[in-house]
mmCIF file of C-alpha atoms in Angstrom:
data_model
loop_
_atom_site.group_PDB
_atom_site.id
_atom_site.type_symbol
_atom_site.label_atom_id
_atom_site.label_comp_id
_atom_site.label_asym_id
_atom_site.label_seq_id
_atom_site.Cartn_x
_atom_site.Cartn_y
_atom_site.Cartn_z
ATOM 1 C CA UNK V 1209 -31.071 8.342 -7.677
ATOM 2 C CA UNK V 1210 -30.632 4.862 -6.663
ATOM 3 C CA UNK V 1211 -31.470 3.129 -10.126
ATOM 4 C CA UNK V 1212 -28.959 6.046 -11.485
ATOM 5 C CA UNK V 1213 -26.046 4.820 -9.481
ATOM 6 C CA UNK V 1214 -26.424 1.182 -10.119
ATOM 7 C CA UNK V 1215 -27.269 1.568 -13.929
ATOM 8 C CA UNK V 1216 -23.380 3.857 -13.459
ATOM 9 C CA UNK V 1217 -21.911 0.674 -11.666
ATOM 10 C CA UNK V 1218 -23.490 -1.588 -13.982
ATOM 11 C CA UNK V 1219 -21.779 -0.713 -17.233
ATOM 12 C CA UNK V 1220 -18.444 0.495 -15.387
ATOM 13 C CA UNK V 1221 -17.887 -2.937 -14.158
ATOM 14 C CA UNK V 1222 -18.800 -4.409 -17.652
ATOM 15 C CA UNK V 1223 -16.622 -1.962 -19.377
ATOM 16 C CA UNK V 1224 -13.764 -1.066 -17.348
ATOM 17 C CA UNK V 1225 -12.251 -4.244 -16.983
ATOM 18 C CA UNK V 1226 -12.052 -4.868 -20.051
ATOM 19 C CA UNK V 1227 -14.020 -2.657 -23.205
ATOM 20 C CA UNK V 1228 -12.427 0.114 -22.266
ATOM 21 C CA UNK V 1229 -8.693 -0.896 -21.734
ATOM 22 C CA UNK V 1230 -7.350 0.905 -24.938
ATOM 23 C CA UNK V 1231 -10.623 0.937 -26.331
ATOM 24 C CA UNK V 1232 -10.965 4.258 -29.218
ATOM 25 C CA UNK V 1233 -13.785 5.663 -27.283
ATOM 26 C CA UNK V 1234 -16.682 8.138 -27.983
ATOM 27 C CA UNK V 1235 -16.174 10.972 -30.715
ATOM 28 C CA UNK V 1236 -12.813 8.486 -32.409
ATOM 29 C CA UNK V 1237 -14.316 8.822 -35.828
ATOM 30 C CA UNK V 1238 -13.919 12.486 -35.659
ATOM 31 C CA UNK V 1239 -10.891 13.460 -37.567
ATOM 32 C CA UNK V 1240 -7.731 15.060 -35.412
ATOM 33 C CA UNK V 1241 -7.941 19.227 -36.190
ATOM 34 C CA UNK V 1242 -5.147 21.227 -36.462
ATOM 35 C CA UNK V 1243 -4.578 24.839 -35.524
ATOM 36 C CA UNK V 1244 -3.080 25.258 -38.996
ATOM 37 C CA UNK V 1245 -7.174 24.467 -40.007
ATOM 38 C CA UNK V 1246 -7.926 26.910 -38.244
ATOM 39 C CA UNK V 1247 -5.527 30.243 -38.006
ATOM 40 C CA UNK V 1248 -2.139 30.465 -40.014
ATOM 41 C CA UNK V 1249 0.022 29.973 -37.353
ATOM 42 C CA UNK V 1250 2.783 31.095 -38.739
ATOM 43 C CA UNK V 1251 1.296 34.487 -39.228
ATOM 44 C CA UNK V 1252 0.981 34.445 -35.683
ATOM 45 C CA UNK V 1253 4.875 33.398 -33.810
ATOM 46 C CA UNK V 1254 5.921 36.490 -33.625
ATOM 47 C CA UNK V 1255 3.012 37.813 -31.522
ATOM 48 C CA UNK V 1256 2.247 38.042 -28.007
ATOM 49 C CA UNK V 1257 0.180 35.673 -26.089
ATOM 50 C CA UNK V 1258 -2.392 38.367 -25.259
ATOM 51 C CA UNK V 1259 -2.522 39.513 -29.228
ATOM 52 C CA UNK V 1260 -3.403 35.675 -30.279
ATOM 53 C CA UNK V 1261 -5.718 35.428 -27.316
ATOM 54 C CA UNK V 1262 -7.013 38.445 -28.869
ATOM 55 C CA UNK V 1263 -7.007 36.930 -32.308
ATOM 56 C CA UNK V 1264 -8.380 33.886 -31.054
ATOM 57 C CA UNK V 1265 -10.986 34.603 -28.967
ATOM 58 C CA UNK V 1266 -12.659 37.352 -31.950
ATOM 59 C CA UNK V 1267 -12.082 34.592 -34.394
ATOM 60 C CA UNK V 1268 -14.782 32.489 -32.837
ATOM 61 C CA UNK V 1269 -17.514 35.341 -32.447
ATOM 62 C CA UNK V 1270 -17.811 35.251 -35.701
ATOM 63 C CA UNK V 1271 -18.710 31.818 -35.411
ATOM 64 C CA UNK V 1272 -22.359 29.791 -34.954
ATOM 65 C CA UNK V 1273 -21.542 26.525 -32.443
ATOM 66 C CA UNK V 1274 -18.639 26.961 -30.836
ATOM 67 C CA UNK V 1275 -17.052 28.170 -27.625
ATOM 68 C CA UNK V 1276 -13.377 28.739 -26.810
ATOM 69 C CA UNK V 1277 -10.697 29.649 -23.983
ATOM 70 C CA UNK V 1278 -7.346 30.651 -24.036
ATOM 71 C CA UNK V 1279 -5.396 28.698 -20.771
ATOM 72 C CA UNK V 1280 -2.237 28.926 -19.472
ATOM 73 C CA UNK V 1281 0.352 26.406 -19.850
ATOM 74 C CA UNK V 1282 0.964 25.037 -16.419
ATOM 75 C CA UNK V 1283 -3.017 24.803 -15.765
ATOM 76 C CA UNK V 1284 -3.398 22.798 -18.960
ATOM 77 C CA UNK V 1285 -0.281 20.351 -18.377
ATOM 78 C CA UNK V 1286 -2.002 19.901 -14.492
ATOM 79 C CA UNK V 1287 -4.861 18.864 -16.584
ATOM 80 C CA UNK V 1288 -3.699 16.824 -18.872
ATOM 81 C CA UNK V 1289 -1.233 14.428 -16.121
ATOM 82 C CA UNK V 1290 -4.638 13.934 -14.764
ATOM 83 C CA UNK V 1291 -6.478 13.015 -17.204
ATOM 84 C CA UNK V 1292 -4.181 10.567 -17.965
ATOM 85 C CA UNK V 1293 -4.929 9.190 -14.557
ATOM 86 C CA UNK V 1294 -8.564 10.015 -14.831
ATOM 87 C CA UNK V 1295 -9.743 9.621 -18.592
ATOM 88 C CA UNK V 1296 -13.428 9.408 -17.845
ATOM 89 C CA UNK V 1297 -16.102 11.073 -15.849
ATOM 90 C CA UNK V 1298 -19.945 12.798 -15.607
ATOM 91 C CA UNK V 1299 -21.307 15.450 -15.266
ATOM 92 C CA UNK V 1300 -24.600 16.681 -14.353
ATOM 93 C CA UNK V 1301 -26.662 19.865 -16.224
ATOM 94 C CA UNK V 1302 -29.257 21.889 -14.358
ATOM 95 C CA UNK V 1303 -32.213 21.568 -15.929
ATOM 96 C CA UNK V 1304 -35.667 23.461 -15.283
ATOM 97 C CA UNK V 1305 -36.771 19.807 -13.957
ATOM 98 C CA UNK V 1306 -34.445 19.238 -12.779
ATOM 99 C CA UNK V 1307 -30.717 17.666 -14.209
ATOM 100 C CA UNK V 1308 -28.946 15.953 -16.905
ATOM 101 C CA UNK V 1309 -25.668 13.501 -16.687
ATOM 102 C CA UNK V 1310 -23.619 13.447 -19.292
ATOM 103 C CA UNK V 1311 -20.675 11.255 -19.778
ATOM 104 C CA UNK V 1312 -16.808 12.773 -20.866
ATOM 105 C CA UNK V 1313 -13.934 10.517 -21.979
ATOM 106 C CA UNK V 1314 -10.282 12.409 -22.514
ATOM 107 C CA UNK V 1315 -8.840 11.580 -25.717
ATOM 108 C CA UNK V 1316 -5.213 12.827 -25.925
ATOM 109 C CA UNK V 1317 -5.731 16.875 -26.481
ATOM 110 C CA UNK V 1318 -9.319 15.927 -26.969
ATOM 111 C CA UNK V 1319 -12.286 15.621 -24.505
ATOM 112 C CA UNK V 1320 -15.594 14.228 -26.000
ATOM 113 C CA UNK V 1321 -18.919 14.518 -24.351
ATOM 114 C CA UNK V 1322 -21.842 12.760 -24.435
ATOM 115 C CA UNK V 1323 -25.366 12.353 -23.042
ATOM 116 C CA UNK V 1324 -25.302 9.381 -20.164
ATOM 117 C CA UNK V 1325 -28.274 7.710 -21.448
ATOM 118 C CA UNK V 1326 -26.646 7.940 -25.036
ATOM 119 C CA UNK V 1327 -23.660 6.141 -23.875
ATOM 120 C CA UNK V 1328 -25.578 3.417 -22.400
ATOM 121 C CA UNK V 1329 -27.607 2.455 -25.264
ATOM 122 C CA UNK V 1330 -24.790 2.989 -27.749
ATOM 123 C CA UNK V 1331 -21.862 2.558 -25.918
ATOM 124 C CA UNK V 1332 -18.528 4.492 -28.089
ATOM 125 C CA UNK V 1333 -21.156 4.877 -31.245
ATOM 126 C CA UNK V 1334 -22.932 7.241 -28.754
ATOM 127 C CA UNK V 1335 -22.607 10.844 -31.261
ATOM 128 C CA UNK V 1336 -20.568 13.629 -29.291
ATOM 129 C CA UNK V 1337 -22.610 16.768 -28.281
ATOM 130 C CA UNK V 1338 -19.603 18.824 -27.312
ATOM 131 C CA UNK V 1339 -16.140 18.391 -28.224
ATOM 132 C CA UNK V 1340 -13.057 20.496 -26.598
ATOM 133 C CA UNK V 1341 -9.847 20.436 -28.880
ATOM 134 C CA UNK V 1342 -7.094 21.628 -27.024
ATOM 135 C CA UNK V 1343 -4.202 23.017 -29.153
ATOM 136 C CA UNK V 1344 -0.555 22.745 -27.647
ATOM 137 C CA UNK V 1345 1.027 24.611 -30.671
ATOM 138 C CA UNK V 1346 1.856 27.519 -28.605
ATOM 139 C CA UNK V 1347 2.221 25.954 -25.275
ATOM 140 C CA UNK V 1348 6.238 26.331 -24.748
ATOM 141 C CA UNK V 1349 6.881 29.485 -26.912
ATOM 142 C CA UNK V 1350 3.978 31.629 -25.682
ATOM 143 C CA UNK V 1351 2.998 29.779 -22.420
ATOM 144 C CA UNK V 1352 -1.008 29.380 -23.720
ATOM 145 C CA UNK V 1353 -2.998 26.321 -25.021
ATOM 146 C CA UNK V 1354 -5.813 27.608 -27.159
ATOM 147 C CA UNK V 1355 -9.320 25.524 -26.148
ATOM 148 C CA UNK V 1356 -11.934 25.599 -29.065
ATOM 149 C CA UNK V 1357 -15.359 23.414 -28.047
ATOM 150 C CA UNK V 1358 -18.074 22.250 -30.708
ATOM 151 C CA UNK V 1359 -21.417 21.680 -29.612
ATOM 152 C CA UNK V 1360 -24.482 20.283 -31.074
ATOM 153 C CA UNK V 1361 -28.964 20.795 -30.524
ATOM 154 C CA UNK V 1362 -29.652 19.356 -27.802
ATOM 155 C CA UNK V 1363 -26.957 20.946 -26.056
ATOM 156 C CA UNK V 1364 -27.331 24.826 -25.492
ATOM 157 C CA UNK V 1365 -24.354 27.190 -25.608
ATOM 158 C CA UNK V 1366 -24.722 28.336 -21.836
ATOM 159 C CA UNK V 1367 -24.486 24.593 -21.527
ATOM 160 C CA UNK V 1368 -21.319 24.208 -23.188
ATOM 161 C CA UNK V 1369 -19.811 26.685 -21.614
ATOM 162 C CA UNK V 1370 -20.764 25.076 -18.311
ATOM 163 C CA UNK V 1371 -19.350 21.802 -19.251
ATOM 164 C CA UNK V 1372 -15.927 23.659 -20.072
ATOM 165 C CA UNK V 1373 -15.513 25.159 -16.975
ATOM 166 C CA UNK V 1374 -16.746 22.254 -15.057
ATOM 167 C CA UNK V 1375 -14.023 20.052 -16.571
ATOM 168 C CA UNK V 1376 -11.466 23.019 -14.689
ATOM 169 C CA UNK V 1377 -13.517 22.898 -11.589
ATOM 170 C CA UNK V 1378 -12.820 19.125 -11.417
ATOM 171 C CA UNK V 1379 -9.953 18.490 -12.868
ATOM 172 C CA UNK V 1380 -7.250 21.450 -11.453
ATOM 173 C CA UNK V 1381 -9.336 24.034 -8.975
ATOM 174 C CA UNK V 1382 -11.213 21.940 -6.472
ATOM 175 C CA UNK V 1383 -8.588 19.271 -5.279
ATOM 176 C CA UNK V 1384 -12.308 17.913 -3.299
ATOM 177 C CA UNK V 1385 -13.809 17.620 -6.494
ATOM 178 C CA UNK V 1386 -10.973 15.788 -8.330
ATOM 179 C CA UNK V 1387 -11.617 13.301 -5.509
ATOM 180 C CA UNK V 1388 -14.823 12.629 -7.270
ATOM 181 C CA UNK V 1389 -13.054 12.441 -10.468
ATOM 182 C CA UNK V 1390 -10.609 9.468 -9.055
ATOM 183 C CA UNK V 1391 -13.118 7.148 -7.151
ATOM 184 C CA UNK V 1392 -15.130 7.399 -9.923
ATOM 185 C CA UNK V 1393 -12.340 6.093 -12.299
ATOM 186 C CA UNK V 1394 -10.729 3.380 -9.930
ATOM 187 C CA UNK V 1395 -13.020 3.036 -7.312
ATOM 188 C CA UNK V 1396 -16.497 3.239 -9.113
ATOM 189 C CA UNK V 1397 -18.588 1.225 -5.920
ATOM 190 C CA UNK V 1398 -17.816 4.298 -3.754
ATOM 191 C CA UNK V 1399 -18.527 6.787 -6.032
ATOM 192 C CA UNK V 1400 -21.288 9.136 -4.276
ATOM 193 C CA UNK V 1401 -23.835 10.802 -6.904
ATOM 194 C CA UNK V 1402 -25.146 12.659 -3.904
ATOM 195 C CA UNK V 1403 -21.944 14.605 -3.970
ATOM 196 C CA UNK V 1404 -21.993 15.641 -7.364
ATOM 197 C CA UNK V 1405 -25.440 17.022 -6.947
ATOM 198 C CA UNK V 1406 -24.769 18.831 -4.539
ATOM 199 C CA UNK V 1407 -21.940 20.738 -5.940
ATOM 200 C CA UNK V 1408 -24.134 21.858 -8.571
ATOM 201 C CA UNK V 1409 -25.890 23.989 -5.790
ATOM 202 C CA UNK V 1410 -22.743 25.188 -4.193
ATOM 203 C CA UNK V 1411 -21.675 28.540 -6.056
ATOM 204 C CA UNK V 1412 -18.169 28.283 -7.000
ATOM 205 C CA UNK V 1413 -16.297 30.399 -5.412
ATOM 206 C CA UNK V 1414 -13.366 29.777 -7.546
ATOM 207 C CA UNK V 1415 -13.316 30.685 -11.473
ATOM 208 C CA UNK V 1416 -11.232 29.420 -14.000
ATOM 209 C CA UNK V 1417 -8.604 32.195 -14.845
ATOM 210 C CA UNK V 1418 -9.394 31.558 -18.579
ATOM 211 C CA UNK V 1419 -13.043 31.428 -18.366
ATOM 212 C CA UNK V 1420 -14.439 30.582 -21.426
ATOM 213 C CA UNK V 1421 -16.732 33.656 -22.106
ATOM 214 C CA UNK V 1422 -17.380 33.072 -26.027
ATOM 215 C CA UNK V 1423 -20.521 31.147 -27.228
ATOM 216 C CA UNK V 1424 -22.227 32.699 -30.097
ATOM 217 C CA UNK V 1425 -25.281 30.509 -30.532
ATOM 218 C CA UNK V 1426 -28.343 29.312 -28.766
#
């Protein structure tokens, strides 16, 4: 745990102050999506936010590495102010031996994630296992943001979805947690691994009102 902190402090202090100041990140050579790629919108502005949830959420069942979550407005604007703040973060996976950390950088409507021992040894060429577009097209008129995810082997669909609803547990439910998420950003020498272990054997209590129940691969 030790040699996991310092090797954490070690390439925060190299990159914060300066790499990472405006830097494009991990995942920046993936093209921006659209919605319009996706659904024909403007089939779709006359409906209700529950029929393109609907529409939305069955879309994606029909599809092999992806996951996706319908959010409301004012959760996803809480989210993205703090992000803003907080670009960066990690995370840690339960694993049958035990855990995995993986590193997240927001991009804009985008949040790429990556393993942490990826990140170290290729820094922002480190290739994205899970991606989360979020897509603001109907966030004034119907009060939704529309969350699709794309994941890649190594990483599991249970495991996506985890990572998904992690990234509300930290950033919006558990004002404790977001703690985490700010020391870790601005005040990196205090940041306390021990803490984030531990919350992965804390049940949450809370549950993000979206959930993100669809993964259709293993």
């Amino acid at each position: 745990m030790d040699r996991v902190k310092g090797t954490v402090k070690q390439w925060y202090q190299r990159r914060v102050r300066g790499t990472l100041a405006g830097a494009p990140g991990i995942g920046s050579d993936i093209p921006g999506h659209t919605l319009d790629s996706i659904l024909k919108t403007d089939l779709l502005q006359e409906s209700s936010a529950e029929e393109i949830s609907r529409v939305w959420t069955e879309y994606h069942k029909k599809k092999d590495g992806f996951v996706c979550g319908v959010i409301p407005s004012m959760h996803y604007a809480e989210i993205e102010a703090k992000s803003k703040i907080c670009p960066r973060f990690v995370y840690a996976i339960p694993k049958d031996s035990g855990f995995e950390m993986m590193y997240s950088e927001f991009h804009q409507h985008r949040v790429s994630f990556t393993s942490l021992e990826a990140f170290k040894a290729l820094q922002n060429s480190a290739p994205p296992l899970l991606e989360l577009f979020h897509y603001v097209d109907f966030q004034q008129s119907k009060d939704i943001v529309l969350m699709r995810g794309v994941y890649k082997a190594p990483l599991t669909s249970a495991e996506a979805v985890f990572l998904a609803n992690q990234l509300q547990m930290y950033y919006r439910i558990d004002p404790e947690r977001y703690k985490l998420v700010h020391t870790f950003n601005h005040n990196p020498a205090f940041f306390d691994f021990n803490e984030l272990l531990q919350n992965l054997d804390a049940p949450d209590k809370k549950v993000p009102s979206h959930r993100v129940p669809t993964s259709t691969s293993e």
